[in-house]
PDB file of C-alpha atoms in Angstrom:
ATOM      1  CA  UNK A1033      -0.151 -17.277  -8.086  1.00 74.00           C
ATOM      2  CA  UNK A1034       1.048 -16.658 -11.539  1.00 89.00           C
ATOM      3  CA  UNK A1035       1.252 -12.935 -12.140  1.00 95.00           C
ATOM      4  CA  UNK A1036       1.417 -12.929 -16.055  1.00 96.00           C
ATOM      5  CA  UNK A1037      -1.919 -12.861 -16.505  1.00 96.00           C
ATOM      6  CA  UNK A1038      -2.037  -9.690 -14.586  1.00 97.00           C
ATOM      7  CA  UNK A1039       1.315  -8.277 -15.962  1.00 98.00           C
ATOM      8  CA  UNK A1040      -0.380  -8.503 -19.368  1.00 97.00           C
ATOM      9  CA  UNK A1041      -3.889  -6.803 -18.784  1.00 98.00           C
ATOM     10  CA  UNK A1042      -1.684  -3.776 -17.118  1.00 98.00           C
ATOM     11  CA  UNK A1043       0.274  -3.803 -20.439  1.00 98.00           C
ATOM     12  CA  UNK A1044      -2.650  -4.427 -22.649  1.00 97.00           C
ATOM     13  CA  UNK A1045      -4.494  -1.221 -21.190  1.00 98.00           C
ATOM     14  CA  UNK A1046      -1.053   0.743 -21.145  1.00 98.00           C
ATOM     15  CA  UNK A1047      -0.778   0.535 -24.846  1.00 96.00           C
ATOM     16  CA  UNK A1048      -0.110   3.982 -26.255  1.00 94.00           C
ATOM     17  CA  UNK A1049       0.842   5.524 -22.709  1.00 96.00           C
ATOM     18  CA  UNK A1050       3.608   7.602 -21.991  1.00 95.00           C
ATOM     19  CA  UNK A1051       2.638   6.745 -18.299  1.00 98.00           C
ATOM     20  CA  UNK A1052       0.447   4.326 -16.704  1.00 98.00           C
ATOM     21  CA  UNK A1053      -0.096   4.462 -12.662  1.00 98.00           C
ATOM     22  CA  UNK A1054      -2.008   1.120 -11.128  1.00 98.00           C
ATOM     23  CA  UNK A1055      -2.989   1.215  -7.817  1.00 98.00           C
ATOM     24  CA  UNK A1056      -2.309  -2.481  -5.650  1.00 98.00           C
ATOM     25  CA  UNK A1057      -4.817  -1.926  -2.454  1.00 98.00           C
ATOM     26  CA  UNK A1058      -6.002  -4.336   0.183  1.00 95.00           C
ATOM     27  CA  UNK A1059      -5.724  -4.679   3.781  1.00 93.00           C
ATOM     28  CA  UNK A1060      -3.152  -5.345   5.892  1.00 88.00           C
ATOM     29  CA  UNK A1061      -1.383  -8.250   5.119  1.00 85.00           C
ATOM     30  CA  UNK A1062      -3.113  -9.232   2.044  1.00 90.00           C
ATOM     31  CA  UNK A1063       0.013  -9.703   0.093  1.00 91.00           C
ATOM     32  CA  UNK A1064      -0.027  -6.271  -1.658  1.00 94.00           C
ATOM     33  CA  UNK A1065       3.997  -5.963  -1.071  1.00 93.00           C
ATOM     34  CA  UNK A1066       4.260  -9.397  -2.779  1.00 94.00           C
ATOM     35  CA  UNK A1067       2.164  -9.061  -5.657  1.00 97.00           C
ATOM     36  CA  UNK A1068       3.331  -5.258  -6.777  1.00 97.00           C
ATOM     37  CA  UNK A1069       7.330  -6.685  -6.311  1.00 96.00           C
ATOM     38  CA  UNK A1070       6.298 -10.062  -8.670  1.00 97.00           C
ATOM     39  CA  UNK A1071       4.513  -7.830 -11.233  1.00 98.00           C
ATOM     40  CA  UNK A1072       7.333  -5.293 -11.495  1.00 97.00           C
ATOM     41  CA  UNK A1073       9.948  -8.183 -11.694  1.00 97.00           C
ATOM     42  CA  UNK A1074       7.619  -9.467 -14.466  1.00 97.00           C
ATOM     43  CA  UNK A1075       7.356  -6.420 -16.400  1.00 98.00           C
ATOM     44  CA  UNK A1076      10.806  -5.270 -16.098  1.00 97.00           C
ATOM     45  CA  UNK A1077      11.900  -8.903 -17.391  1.00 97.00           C
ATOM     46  CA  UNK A1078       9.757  -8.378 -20.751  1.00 95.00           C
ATOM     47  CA  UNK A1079      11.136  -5.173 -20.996  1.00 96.00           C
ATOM     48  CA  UNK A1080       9.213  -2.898 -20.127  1.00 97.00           C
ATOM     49  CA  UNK A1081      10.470   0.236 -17.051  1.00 97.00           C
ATOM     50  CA  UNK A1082       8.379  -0.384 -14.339  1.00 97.00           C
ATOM     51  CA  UNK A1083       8.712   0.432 -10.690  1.00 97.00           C
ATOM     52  CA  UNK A1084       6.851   0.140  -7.001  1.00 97.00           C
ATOM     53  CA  UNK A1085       5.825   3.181  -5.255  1.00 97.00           C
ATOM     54  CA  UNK A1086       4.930   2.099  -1.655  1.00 96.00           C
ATOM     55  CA  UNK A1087       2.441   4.133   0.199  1.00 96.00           C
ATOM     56  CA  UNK A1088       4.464   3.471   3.306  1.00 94.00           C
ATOM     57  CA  UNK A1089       7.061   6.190   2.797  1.00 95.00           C
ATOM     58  CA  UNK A1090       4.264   8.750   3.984  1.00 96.00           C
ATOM     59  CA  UNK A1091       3.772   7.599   7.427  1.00 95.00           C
ATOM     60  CA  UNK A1092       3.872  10.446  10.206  1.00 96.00           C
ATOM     61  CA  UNK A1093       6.979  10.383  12.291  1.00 94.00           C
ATOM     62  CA  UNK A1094       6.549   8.398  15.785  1.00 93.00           C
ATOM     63  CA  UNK A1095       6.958  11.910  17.455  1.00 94.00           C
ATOM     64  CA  UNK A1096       4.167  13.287  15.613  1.00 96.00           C
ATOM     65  CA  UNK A1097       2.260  10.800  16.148  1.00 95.00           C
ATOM     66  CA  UNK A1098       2.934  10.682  19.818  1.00 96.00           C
ATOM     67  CA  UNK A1099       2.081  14.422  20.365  1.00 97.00           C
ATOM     68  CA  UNK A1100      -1.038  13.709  18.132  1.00 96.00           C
ATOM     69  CA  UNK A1101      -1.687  10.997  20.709  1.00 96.00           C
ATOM     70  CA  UNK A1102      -1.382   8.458  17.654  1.00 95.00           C
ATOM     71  CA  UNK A1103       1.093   6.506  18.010  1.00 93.00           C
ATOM     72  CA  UNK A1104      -0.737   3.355  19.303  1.00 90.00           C
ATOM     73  CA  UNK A1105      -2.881   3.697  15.789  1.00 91.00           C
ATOM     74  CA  UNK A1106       0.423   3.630  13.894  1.00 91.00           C
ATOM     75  CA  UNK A1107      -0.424   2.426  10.259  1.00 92.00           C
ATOM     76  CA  UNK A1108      -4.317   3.689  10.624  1.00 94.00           C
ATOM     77  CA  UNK A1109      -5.813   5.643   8.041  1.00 96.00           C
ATOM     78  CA  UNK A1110      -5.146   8.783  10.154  1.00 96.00           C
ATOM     79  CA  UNK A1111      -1.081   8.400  10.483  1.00 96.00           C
ATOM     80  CA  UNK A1112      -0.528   8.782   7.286  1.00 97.00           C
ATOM     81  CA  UNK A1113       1.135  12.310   5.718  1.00 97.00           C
ATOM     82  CA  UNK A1114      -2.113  12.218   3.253  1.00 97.00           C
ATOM     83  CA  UNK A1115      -1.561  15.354   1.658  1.00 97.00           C
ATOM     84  CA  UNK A1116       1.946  14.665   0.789  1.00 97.00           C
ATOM     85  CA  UNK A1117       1.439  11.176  -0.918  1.00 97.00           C
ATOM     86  CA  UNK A1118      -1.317  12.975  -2.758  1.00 98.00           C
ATOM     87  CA  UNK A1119       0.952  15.575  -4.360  1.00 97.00           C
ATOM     88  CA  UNK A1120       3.330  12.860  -5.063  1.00 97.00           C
ATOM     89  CA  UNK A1121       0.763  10.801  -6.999  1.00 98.00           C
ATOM     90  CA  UNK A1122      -0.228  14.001  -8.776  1.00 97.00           C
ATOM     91  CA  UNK A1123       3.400  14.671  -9.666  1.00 97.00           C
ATOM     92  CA  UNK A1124       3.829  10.651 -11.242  1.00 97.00           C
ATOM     93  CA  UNK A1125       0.656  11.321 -13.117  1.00 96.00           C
ATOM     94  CA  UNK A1126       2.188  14.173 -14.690  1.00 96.00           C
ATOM     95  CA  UNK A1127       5.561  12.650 -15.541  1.00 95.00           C
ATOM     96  CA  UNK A1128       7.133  15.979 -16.348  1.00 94.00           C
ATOM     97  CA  UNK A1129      10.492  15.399 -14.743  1.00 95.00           C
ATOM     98  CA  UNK A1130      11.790  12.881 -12.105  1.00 96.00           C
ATOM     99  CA  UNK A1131      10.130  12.399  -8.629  1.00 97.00           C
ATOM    100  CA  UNK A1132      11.678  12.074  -5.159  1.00 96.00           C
ATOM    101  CA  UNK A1133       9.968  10.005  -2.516  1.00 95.00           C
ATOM    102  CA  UNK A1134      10.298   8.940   0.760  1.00 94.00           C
ATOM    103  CA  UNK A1135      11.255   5.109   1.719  1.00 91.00           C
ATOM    104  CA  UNK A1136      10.125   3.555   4.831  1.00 90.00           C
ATOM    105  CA  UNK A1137      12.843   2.216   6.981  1.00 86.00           C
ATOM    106  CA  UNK A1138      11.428  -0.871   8.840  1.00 78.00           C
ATOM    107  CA  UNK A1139      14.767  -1.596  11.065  1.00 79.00           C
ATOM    108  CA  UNK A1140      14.270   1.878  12.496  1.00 83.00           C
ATOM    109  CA  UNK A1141      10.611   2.984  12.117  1.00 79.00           C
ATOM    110  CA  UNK A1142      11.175   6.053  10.199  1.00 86.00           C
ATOM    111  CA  UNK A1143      10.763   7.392   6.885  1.00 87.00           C
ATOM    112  CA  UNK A1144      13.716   8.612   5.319  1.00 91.00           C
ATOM    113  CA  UNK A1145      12.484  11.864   2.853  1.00 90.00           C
ATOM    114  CA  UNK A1146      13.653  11.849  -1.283  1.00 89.00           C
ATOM    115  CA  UNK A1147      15.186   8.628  -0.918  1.00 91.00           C
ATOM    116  CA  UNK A1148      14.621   7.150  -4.883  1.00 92.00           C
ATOM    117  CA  UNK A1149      13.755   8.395  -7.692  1.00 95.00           C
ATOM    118  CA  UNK A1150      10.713   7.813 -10.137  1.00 96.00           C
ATOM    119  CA  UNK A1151      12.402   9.036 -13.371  1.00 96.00           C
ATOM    120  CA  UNK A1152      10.423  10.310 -16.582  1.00 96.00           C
ATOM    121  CA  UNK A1153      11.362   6.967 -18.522  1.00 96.00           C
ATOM    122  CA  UNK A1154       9.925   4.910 -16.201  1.00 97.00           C
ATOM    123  CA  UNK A1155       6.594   4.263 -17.904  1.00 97.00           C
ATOM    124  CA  UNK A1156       4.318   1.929 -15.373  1.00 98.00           C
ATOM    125  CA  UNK A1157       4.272   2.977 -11.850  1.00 98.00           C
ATOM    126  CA  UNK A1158       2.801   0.083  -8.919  1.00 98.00           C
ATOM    127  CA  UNK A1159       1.482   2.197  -6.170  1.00 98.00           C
ATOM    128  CA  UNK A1160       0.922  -0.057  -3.306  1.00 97.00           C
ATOM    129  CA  UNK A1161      -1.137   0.729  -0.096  1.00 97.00           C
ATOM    130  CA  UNK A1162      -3.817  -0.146   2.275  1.00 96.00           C
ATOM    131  CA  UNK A1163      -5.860   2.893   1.490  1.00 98.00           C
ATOM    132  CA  UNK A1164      -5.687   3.621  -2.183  1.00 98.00           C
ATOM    133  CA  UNK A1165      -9.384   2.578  -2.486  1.00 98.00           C
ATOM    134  CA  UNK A1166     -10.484   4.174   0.712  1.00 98.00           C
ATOM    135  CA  UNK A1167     -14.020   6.136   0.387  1.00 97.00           C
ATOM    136  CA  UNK A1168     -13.520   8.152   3.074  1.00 97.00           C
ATOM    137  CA  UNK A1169     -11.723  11.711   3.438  1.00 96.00           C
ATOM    138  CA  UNK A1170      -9.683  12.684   2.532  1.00 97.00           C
ATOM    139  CA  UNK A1171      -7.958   9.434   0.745  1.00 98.00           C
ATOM    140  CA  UNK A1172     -10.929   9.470  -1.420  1.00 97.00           C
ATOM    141  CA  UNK A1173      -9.437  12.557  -2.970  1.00 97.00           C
ATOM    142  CA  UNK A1174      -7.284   9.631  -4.858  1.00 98.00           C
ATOM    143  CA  UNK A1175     -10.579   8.552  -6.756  1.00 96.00           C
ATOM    144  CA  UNK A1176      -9.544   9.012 -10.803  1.00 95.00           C
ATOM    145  CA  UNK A1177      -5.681   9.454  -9.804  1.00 97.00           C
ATOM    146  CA  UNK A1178      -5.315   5.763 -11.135  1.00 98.00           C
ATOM    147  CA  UNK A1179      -5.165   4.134 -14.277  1.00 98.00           C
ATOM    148  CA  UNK A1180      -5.878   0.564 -13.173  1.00 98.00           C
ATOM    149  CA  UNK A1181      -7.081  -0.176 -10.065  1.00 98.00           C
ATOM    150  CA  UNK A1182      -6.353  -3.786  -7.814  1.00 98.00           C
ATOM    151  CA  UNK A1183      -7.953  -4.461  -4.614  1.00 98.00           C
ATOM    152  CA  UNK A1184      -6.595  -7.668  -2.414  1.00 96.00           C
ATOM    153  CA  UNK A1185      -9.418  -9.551   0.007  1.00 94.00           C
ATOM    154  CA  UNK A1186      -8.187 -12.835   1.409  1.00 90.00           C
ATOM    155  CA  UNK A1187     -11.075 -12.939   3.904  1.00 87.00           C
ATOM    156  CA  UNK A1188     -11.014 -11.832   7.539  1.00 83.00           C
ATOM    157  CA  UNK A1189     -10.036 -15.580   8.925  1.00 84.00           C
ATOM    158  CA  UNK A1190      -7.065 -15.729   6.937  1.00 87.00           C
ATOM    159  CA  UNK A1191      -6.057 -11.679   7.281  1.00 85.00           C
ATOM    160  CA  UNK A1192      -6.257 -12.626  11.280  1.00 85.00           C
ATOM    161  CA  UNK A1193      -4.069 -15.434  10.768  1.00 88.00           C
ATOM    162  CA  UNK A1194      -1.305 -13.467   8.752  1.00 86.00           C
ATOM    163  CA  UNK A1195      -1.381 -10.519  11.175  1.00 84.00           C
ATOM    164  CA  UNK A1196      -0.785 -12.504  14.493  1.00 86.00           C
ATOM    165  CA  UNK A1197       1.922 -14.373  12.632  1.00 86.00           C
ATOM    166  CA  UNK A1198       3.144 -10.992  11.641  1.00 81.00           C
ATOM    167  CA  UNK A1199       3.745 -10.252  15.344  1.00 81.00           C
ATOM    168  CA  UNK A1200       4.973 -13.652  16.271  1.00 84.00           C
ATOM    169  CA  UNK A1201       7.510 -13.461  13.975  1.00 85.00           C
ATOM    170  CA  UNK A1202       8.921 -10.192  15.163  1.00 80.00           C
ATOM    171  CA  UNK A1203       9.405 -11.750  18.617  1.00 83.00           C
ATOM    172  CA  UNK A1204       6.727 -11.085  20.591  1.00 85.00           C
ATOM    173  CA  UNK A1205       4.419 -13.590  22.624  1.00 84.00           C
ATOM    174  CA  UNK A1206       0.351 -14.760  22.050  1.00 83.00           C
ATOM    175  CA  UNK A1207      -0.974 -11.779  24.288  1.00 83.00           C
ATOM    176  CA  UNK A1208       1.013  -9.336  23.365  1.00 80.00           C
ATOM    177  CA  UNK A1209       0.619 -10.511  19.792  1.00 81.00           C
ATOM    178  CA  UNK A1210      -2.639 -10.737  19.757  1.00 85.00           C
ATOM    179  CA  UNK A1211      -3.377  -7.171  21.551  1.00 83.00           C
ATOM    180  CA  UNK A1212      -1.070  -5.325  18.205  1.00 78.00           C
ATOM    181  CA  UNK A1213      -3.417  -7.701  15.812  1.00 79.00           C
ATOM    182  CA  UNK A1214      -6.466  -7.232  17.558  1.00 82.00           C
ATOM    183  CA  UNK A1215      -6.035  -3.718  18.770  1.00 81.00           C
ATOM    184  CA  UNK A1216      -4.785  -1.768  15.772  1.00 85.00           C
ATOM    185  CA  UNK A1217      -3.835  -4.029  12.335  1.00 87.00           C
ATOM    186  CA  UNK A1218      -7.713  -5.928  12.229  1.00 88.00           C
ATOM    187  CA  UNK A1219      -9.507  -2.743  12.800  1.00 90.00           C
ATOM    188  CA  UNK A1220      -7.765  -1.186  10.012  1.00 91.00           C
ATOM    189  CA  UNK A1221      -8.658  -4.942   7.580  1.00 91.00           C
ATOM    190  CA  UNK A1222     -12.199  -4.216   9.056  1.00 91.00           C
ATOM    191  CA  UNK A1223     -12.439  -0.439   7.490  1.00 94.00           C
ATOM    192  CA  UNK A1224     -10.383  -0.970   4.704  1.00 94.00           C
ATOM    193  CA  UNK A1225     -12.770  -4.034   3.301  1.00 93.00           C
ATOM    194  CA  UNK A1226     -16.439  -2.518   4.420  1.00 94.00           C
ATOM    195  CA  UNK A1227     -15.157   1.138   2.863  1.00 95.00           C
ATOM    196  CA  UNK A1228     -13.510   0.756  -0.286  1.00 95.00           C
ATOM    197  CA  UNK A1229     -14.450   2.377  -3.526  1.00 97.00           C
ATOM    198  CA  UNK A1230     -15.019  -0.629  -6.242  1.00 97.00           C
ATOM    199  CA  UNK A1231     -11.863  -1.954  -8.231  1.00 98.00           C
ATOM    200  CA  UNK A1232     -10.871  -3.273 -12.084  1.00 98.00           C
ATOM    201  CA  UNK A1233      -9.702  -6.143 -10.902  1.00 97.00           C
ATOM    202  CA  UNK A1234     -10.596  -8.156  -7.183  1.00 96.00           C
ATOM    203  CA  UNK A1235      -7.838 -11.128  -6.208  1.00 95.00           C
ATOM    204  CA  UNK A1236      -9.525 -13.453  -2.909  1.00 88.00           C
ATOM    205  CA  UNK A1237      -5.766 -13.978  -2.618  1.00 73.00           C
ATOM    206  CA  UNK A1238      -2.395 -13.350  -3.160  1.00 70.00           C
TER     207      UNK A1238
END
């Protein structure tokens, strides 16, 4: 998919901003990671600062999660520090000096705490997440925190597709790809399609 189209309607409503937050939601693997890296590639190359802010940083360590008896549910609305990624987005939105956030560390399954910068000059900011659009507590506390707002649906047959490839491709066989798919990453497609709050702009794919 070409992304200029895109790139220009976030720069076309940005006019005049000192700082302009969009919001990139969807389910799990909708292509949210994709599109927010191709739009901030595009921006930056017209010249414009732009940067991704991935909700991902904010996940609950595995040992919370295991002593919240979680950690099957890892990446479920509920495993997510919440209250943190809220003050961070309410710290962007103000833009009155630079913001550390965390990074997620895939290899090891951890987030790693004030790991980049968001500095003052950087005037468009790509959050990216499952459950930006979320109408249910307390992620719905997010409602107004965005500028623009961009919701990802590919459709359920082609979400189940990506997912159990997902799993495949980290190594591990049909069953015990399909019980990760099946048991935790569909669920969360399920609730994050039949419970979002309405977007500016709707992609079937990406």
């Amino acid at each position: 998919m070409n992304v200029e189209p895109i790139a220009n309607e976030i720069l076309k409503r940005a006019s005049g901003a000192a700082r302009f937050v969009v919001a990139i939601a969807g389910p799990p693997g909708a292509g949210k990671s994709t599109l927010s890296d191709a739009l901030a590639e595009t921006l930056v190359a017209g010249g414009e600062k732009a940067a991704v802010l991935p909700m991902d940083g904010y996940h609950m360590d595995n040992a919370v999660l295991e002593e919240k008896g979680l950690l099957p549910r890892k990446g479920a609305p509920e495993t997510f520090d919440v209250r943190a990624f809220l003050s961070t987005v309410a710290a962007v939105r103000a833009n009155d000096g630079e913001v550390l956030v965390p990074v997620f560390d895939r290899t090891r399954e951890i987030a790693i705490a004030s790991a980049r910068i968001v500095s003052p000059e950087t005037r468009i900011i790509l959050v990216e997440g499952n459950y930006l659009l979320l109408d249910e507590s307390p992620w719905n506390k997010l409602e107004g925190a965005f500028d623009f707002t961009i919701f990802i649906n590919p459709g359920v047959e082609e979400l189940e597709r990506r997912l159990l490839k997902r799993w495949y491709d980290h190594g591990y066989d049909e069953e015990a790809s399909k019980r990760k798919a099946f048991g935790n990453d569909i669920p969360n497609a399920h609730r994050v399609v039949d419970r979002q709050r309405p977007a500016d702009l709707v992609l079937a794919d990406f």
